[in-house]
mmCIF file of C-alpha atoms in Angstrom:
data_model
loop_
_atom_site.group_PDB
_atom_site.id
_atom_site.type_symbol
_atom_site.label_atom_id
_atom_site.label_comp_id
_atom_site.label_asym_id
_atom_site.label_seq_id
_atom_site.Cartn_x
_atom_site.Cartn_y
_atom_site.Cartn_z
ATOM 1 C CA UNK A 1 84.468 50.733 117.409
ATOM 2 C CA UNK A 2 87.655 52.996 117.082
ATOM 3 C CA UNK A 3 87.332 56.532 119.177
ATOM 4 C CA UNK A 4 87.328 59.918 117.853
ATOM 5 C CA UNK A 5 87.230 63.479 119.113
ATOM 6 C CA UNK A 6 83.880 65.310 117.591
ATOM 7 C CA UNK A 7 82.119 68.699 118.252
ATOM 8 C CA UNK A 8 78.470 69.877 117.037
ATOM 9 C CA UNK A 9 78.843 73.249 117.269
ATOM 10 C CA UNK A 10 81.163 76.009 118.379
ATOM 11 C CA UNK A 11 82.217 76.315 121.663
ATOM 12 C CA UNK A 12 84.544 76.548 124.503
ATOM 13 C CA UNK A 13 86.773 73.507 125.581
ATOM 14 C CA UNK A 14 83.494 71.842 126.565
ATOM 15 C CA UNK A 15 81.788 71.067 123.241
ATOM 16 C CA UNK A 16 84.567 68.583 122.649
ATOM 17 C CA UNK A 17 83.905 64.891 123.053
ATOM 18 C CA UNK A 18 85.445 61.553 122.264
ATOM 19 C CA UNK A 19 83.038 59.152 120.727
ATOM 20 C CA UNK A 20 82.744 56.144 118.708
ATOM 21 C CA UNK A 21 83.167 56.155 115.297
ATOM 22 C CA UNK A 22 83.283 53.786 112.335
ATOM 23 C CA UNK A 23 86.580 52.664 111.207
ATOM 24 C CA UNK A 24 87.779 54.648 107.769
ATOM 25 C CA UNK A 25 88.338 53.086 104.554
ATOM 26 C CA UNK A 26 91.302 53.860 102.314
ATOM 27 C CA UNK A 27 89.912 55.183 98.978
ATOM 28 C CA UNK A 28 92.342 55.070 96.012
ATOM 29 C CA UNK A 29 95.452 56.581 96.632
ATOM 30 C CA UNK A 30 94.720 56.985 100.411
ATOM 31 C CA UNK A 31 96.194 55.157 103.344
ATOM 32 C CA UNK A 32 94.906 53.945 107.119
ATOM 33 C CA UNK A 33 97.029 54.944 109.856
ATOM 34 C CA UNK A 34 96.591 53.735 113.245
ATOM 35 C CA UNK A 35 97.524 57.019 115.456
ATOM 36 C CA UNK A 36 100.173 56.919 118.260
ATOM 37 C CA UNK A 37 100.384 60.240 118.824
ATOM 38 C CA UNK A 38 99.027 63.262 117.513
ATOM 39 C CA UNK A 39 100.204 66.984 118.270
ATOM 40 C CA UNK A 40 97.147 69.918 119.703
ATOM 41 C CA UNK A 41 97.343 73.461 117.855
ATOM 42 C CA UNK A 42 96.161 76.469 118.901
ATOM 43 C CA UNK A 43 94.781 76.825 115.367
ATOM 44 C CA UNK A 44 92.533 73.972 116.508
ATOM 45 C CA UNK A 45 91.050 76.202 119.406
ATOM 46 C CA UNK A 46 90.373 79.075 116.773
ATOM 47 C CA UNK A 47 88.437 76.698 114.631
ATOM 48 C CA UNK A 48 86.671 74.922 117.336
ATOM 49 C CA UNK A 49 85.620 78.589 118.886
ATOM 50 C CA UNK A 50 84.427 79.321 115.031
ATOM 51 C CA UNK A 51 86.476 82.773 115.036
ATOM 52 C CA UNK A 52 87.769 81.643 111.516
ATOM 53 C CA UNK A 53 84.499 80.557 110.381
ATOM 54 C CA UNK A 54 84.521 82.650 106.908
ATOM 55 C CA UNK A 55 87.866 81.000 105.877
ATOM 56 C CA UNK A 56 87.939 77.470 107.394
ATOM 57 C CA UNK A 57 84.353 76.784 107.758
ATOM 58 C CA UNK A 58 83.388 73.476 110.137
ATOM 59 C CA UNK A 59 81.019 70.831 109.056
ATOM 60 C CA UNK A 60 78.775 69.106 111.820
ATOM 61 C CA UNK A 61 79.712 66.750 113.514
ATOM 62 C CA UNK A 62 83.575 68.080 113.340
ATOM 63 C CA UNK A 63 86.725 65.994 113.958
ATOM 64 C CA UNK A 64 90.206 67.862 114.593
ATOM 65 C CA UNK A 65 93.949 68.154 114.554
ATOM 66 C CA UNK A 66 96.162 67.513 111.735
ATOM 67 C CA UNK A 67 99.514 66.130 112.909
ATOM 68 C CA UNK A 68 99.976 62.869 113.615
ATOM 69 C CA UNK A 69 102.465 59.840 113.650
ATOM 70 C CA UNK A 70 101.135 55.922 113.413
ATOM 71 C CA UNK A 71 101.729 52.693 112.132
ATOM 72 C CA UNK A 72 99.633 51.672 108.107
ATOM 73 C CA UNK A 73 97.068 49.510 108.503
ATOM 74 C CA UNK A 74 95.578 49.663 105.389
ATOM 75 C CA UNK A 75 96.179 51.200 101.583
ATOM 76 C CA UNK A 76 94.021 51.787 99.179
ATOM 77 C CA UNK A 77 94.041 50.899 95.239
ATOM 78 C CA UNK A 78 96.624 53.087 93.848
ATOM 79 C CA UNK A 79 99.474 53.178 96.904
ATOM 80 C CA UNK A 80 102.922 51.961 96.203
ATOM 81 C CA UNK A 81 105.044 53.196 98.587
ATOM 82 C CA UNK A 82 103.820 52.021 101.759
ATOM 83 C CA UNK A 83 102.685 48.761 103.094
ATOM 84 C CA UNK A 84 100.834 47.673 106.350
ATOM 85 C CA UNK A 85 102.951 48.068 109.532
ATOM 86 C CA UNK A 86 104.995 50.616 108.187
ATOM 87 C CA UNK A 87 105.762 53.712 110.499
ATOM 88 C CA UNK A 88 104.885 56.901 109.376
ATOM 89 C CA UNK A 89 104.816 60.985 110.028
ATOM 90 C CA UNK A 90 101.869 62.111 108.447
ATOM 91 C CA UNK A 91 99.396 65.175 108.161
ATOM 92 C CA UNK A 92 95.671 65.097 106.874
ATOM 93 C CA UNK A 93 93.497 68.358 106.281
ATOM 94 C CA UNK A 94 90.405 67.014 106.984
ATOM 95 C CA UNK A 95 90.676 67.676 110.910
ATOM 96 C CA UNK A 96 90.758 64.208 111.360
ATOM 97 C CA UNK A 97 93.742 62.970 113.346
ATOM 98 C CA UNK A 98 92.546 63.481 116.831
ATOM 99 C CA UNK A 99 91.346 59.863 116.571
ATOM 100 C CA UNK A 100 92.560 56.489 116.595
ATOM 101 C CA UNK A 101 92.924 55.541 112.804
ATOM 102 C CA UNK A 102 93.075 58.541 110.331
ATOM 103 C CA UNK A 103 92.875 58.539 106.466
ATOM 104 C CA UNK A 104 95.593 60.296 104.606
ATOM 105 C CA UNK A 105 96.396 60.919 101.151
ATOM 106 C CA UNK A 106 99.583 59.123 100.178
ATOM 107 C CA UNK A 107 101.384 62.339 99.567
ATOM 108 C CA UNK A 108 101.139 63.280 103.084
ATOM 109 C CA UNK A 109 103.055 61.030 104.813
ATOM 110 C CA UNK A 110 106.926 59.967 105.410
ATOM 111 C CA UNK A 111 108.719 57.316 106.988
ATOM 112 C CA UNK A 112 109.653 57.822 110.354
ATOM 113 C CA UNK A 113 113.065 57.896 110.799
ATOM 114 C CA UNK A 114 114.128 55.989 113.949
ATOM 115 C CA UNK A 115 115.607 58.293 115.743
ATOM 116 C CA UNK A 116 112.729 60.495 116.095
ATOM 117 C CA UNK A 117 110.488 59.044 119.154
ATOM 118 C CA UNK A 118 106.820 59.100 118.506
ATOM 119 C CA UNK A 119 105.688 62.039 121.142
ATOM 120 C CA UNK A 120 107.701 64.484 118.987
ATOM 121 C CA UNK A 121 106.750 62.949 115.524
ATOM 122 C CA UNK A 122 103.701 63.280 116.123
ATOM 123 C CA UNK A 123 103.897 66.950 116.757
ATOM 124 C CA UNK A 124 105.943 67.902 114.041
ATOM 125 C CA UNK A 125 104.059 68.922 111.328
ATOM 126 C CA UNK A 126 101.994 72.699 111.885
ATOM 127 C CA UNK A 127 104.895 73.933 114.352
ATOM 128 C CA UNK A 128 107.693 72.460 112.193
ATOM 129 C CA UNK A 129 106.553 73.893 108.356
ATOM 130 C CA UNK A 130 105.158 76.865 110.311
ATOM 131 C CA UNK A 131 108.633 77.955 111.962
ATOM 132 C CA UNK A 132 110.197 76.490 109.028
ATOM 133 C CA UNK A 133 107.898 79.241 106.651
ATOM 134 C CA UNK A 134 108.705 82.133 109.562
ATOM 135 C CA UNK A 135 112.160 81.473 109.225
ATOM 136 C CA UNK A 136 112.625 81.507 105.395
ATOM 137 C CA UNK A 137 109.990 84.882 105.008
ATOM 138 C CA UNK A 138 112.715 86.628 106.856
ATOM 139 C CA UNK A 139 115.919 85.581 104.915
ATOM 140 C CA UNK A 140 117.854 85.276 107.296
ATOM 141 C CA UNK A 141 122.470 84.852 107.072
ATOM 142 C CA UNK A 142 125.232 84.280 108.676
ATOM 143 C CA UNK A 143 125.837 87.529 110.720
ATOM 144 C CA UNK A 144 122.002 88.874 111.119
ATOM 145 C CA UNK A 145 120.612 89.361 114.346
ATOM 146 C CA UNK A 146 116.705 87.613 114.704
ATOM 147 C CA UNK A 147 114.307 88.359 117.474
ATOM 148 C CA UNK A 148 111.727 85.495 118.286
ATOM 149 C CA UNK A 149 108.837 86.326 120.370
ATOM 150 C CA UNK A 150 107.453 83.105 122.430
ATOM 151 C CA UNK A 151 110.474 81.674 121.955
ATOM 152 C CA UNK A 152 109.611 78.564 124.095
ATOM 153 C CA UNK A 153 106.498 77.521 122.133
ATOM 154 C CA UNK A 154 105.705 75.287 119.967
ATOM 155 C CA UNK A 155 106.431 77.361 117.271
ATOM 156 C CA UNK A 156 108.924 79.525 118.801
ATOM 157 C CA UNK A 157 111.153 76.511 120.173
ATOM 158 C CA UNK A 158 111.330 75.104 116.683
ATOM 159 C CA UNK A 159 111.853 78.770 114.874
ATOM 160 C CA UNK A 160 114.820 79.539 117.201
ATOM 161 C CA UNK A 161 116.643 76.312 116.116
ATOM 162 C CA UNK A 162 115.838 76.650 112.639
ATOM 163 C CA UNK A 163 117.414 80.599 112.957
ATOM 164 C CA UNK A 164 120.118 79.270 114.368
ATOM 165 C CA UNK A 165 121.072 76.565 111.819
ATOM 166 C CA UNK A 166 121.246 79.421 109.232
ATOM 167 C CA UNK A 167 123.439 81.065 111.041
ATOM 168 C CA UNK A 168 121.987 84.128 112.681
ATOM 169 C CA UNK A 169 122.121 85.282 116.112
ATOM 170 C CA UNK A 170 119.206 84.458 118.053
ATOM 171 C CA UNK A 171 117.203 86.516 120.748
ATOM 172 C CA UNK A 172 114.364 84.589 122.377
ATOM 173 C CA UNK A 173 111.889 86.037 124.089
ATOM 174 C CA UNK A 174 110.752 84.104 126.883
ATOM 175 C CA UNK A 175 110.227 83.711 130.864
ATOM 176 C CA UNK A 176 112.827 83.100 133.233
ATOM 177 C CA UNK A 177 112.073 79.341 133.530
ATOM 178 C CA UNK A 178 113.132 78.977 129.592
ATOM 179 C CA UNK A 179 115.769 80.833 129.983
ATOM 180 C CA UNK A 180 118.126 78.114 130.542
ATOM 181 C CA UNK A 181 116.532 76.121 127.829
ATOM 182 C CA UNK A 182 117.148 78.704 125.306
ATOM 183 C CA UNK A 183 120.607 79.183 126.448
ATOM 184 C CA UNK A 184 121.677 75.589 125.560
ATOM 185 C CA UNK A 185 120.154 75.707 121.894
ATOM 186 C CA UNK A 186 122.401 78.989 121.329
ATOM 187 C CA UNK A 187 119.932 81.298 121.872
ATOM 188 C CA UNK A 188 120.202 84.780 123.800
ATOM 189 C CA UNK A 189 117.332 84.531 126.305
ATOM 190 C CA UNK A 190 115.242 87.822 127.040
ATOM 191 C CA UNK A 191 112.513 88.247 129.733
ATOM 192 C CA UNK A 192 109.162 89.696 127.737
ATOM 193 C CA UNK A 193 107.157 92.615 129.618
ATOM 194 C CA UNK A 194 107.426 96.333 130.524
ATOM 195 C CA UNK A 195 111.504 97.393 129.326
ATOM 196 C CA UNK A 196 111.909 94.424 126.630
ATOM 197 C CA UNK A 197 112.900 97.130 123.990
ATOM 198 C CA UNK A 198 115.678 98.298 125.828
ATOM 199 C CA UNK A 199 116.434 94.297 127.135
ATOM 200 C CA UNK A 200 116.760 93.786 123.578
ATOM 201 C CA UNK A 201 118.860 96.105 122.191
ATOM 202 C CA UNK A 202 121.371 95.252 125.026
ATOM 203 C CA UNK A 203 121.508 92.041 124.149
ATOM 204 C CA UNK A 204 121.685 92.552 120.363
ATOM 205 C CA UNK A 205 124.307 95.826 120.715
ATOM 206 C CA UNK A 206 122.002 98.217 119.123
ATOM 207 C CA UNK A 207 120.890 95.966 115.766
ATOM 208 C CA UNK A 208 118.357 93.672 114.810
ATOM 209 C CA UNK A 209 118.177 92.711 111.628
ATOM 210 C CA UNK A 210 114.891 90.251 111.444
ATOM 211 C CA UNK A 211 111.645 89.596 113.448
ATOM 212 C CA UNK A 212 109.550 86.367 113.801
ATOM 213 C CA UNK A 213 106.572 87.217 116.083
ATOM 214 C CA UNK A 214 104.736 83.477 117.055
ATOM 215 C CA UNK A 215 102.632 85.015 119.961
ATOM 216 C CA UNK A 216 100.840 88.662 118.753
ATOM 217 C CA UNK A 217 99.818 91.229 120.924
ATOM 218 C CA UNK A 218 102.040 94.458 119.643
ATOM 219 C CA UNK A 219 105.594 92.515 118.731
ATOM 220 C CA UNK A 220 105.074 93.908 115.162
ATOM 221 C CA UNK A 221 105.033 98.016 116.911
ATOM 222 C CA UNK A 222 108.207 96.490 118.769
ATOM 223 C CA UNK A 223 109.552 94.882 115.874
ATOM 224 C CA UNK A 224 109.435 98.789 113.895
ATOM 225 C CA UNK A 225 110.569 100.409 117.051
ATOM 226 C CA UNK A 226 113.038 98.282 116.676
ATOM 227 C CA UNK A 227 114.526 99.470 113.494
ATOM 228 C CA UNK A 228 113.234 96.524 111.531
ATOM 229 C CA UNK A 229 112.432 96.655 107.915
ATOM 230 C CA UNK A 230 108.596 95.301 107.780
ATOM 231 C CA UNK A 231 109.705 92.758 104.514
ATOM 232 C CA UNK A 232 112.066 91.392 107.610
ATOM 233 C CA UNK A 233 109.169 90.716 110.244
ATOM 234 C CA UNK A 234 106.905 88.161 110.006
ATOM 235 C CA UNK A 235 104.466 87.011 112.216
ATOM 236 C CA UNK A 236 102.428 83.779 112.426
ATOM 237 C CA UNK A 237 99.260 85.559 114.787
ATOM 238 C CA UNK A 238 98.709 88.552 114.312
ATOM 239 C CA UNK A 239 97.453 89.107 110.747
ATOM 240 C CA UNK A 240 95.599 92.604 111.160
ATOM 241 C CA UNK A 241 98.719 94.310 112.183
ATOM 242 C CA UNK A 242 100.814 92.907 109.135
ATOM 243 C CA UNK A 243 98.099 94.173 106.777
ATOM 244 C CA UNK A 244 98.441 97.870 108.355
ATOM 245 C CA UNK A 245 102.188 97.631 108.184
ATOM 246 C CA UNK A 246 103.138 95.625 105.701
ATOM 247 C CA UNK A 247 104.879 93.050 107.313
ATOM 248 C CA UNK A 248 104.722 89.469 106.510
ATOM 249 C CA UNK A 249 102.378 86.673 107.539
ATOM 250 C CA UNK A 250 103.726 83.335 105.908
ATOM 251 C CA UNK A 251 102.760 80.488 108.511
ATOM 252 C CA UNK A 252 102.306 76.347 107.642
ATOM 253 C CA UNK A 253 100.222 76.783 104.235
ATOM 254 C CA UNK A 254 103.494 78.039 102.604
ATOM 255 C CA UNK A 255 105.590 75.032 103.991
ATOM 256 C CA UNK A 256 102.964 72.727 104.188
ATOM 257 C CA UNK A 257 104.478 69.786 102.301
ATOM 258 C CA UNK A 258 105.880 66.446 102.837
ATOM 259 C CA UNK A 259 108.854 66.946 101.065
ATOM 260 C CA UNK A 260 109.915 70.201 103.876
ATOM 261 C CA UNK A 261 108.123 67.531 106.576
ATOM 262 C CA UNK A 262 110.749 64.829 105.389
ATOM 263 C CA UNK A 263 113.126 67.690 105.896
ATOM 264 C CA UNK A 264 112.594 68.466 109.588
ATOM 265 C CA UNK A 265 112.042 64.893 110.221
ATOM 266 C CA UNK A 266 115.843 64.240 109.079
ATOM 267 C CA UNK A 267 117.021 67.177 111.181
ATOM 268 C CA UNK A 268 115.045 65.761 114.150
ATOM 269 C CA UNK A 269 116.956 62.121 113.117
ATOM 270 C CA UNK A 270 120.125 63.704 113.070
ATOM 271 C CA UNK A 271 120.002 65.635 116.473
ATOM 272 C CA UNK A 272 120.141 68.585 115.573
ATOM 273 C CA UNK A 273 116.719 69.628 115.710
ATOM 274 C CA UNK A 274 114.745 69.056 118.992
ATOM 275 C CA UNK A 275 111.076 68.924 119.214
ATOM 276 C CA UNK A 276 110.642 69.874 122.604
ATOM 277 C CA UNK A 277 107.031 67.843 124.414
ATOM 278 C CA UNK A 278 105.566 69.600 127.338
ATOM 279 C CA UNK A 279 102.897 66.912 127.812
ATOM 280 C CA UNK A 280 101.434 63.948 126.411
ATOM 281 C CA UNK A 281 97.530 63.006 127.407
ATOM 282 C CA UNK A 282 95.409 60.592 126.953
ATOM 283 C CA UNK A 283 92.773 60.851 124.160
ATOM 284 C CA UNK A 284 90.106 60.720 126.678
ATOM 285 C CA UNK A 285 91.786 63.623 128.229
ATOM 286 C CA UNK A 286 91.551 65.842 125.348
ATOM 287 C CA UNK A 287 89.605 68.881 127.283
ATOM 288 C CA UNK A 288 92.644 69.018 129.571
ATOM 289 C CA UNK A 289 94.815 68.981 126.887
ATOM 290 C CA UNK A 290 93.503 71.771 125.076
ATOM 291 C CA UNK A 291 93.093 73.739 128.946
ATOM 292 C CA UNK A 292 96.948 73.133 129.299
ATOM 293 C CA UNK A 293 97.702 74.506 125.795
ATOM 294 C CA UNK A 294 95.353 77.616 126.308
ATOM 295 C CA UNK A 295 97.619 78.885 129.579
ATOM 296 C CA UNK A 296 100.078 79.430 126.748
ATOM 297 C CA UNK A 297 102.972 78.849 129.166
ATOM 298 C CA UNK A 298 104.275 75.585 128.470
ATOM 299 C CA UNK A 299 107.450 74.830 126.311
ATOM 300 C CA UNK A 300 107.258 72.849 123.415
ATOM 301 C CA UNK A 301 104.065 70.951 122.050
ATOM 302 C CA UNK A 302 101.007 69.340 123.754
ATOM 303 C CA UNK A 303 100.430 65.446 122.435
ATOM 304 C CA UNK A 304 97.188 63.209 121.995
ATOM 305 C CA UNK A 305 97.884 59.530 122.391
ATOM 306 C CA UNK A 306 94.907 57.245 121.497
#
């Protein structure tokens, strides 16, 4: 029988197993795909923990993640466009693809291009639309000056890219060790902490014109201190500060589409989007996994492989 991760109730890292399953079958319009690689979220740790129980609810037993990259095995009545052994990019809402096969609509998945490897396909999806929604909430042009805070996430890596493809000047926020990192994708690379206000407007000559906050804890105050408009911030976290000051909060749900997956996917293709992997473990290993991602210190996105 195929594996899946489950949970029973809410918890720490702990409630999280891998057990057997039965195998899915495609319903009408639905397709099989048998994971290689599916991308962690922190999203996913929120849920599991049940801190966004009144919005996302979770119904025992619970599966999990949403990003994932696989072969077809199987379509449903209904499905034109793909055909067993196809490769595909996909994304399911049902907290599903933390597992061997997942079911996904149809409409959910692309091809994947071939010059996107499978670790970073698989984690394209929630960082990808969410940077790519962070990104277009704060309009940027050619000529505007962006701050990014966690620069070196999973979010943040892709958001700084993104920034810089329209254009802008890019300050990342980050430790020393991503410094270098950021440097060579044509960002400006600023050490976080006690002083980063002043760091900042050093490095920007006085004028920042946008804000995209991936990480919380008081970057909206900074952002304000900062000079910045609040219809210019937007922040992917911290949701109780942009209701007191206005800001924005526009994460994956407003770019959470195939056709702007298809998009990145063709950036990623053409090199000029990289999706940078900090670690890929075993499904088995999925407690570690979701340990590594909670340090919040690694670059880039954490990756399942069945």
């Amino acid at each position: 029988m195929p594996k899946a991760v489950r949970f029973t109730e809410y918890g720490g890292i702990d409630v999280l197993k891998v057990v057997d399953v039965e195998r899915p079958s495609p319903g009408h319009g639905q397709v099989l795909v048998k994971v290689v690689t599916a991308g962690i979220n922190p999203g996913e740790t929120k849920i599991r923990e049940g801190l966004l129980h009144d919005r996302w609810p979770a119904t025992f037993p619970s599966g999990q993640g949403s990003d994932f990259a696989g072969t077809v095995e199987e379509t449903g009545e209904g499905v034109d466009g793909f055909a067993p052994g196809d490769e595909v990019i996909g994304f399911t809402n049902r907290r599903a693809s933390h597992a061997e096969y997942v079911l996904a609509e149809a409409a959910e998945l692309i091809r994947r291009p071939a010059g996107v490897p499978w670790e970073q396909a698989g984690a394209l999806f929630v960082a990808g639309t969410t940077a790519y929604a962070a990104v277009r909430a704060v309009a940027l042009a050619p000529g505007d000056t962006v701050v990014v805070s966690g620069a070196a996430g999973g979010v943040g890596s892709l958001a700084v890219q993104l920034a810089r493809l329209s254009g802008a000047t890019v300050i990342g926020l980050a430790s020393e060790p991503n410094h270098a990192w950021l440097t060579a994708h044509g960002a400006i690379p600023v050490t976080y902490g006690d002083g980063v206000a002043d760091r900042i407007r050093a490095a920007s000559g006085g004028r920042v014109d946008a804000f995209i906050d991936t990480f919380g804890d008081g970057y909206i105050e900074l952002a304000l201190d900062l000079g910045v408009r609040p219809d210019r911030i937007d922040t992917i976290i911290d949701s109780a500060g942009a209701e007191k000051h206005g800001t924005k909060a526009e994460g994956s749900a407003l770019a959470a589409s195939a056709e702007v997956l298809e998009e990145l996917a063709t950036l990623a293709d053409q090199g000029r989007l990289e999706i940078p992997i900090a670690k890929v473990y075993p499904l088995d290993d999925v407690r570690d996994a979701y340990r590594e991602l909670e340090r919040q210190h690694t670059r880039g996105k954490i990756v399942l492989k069945p």
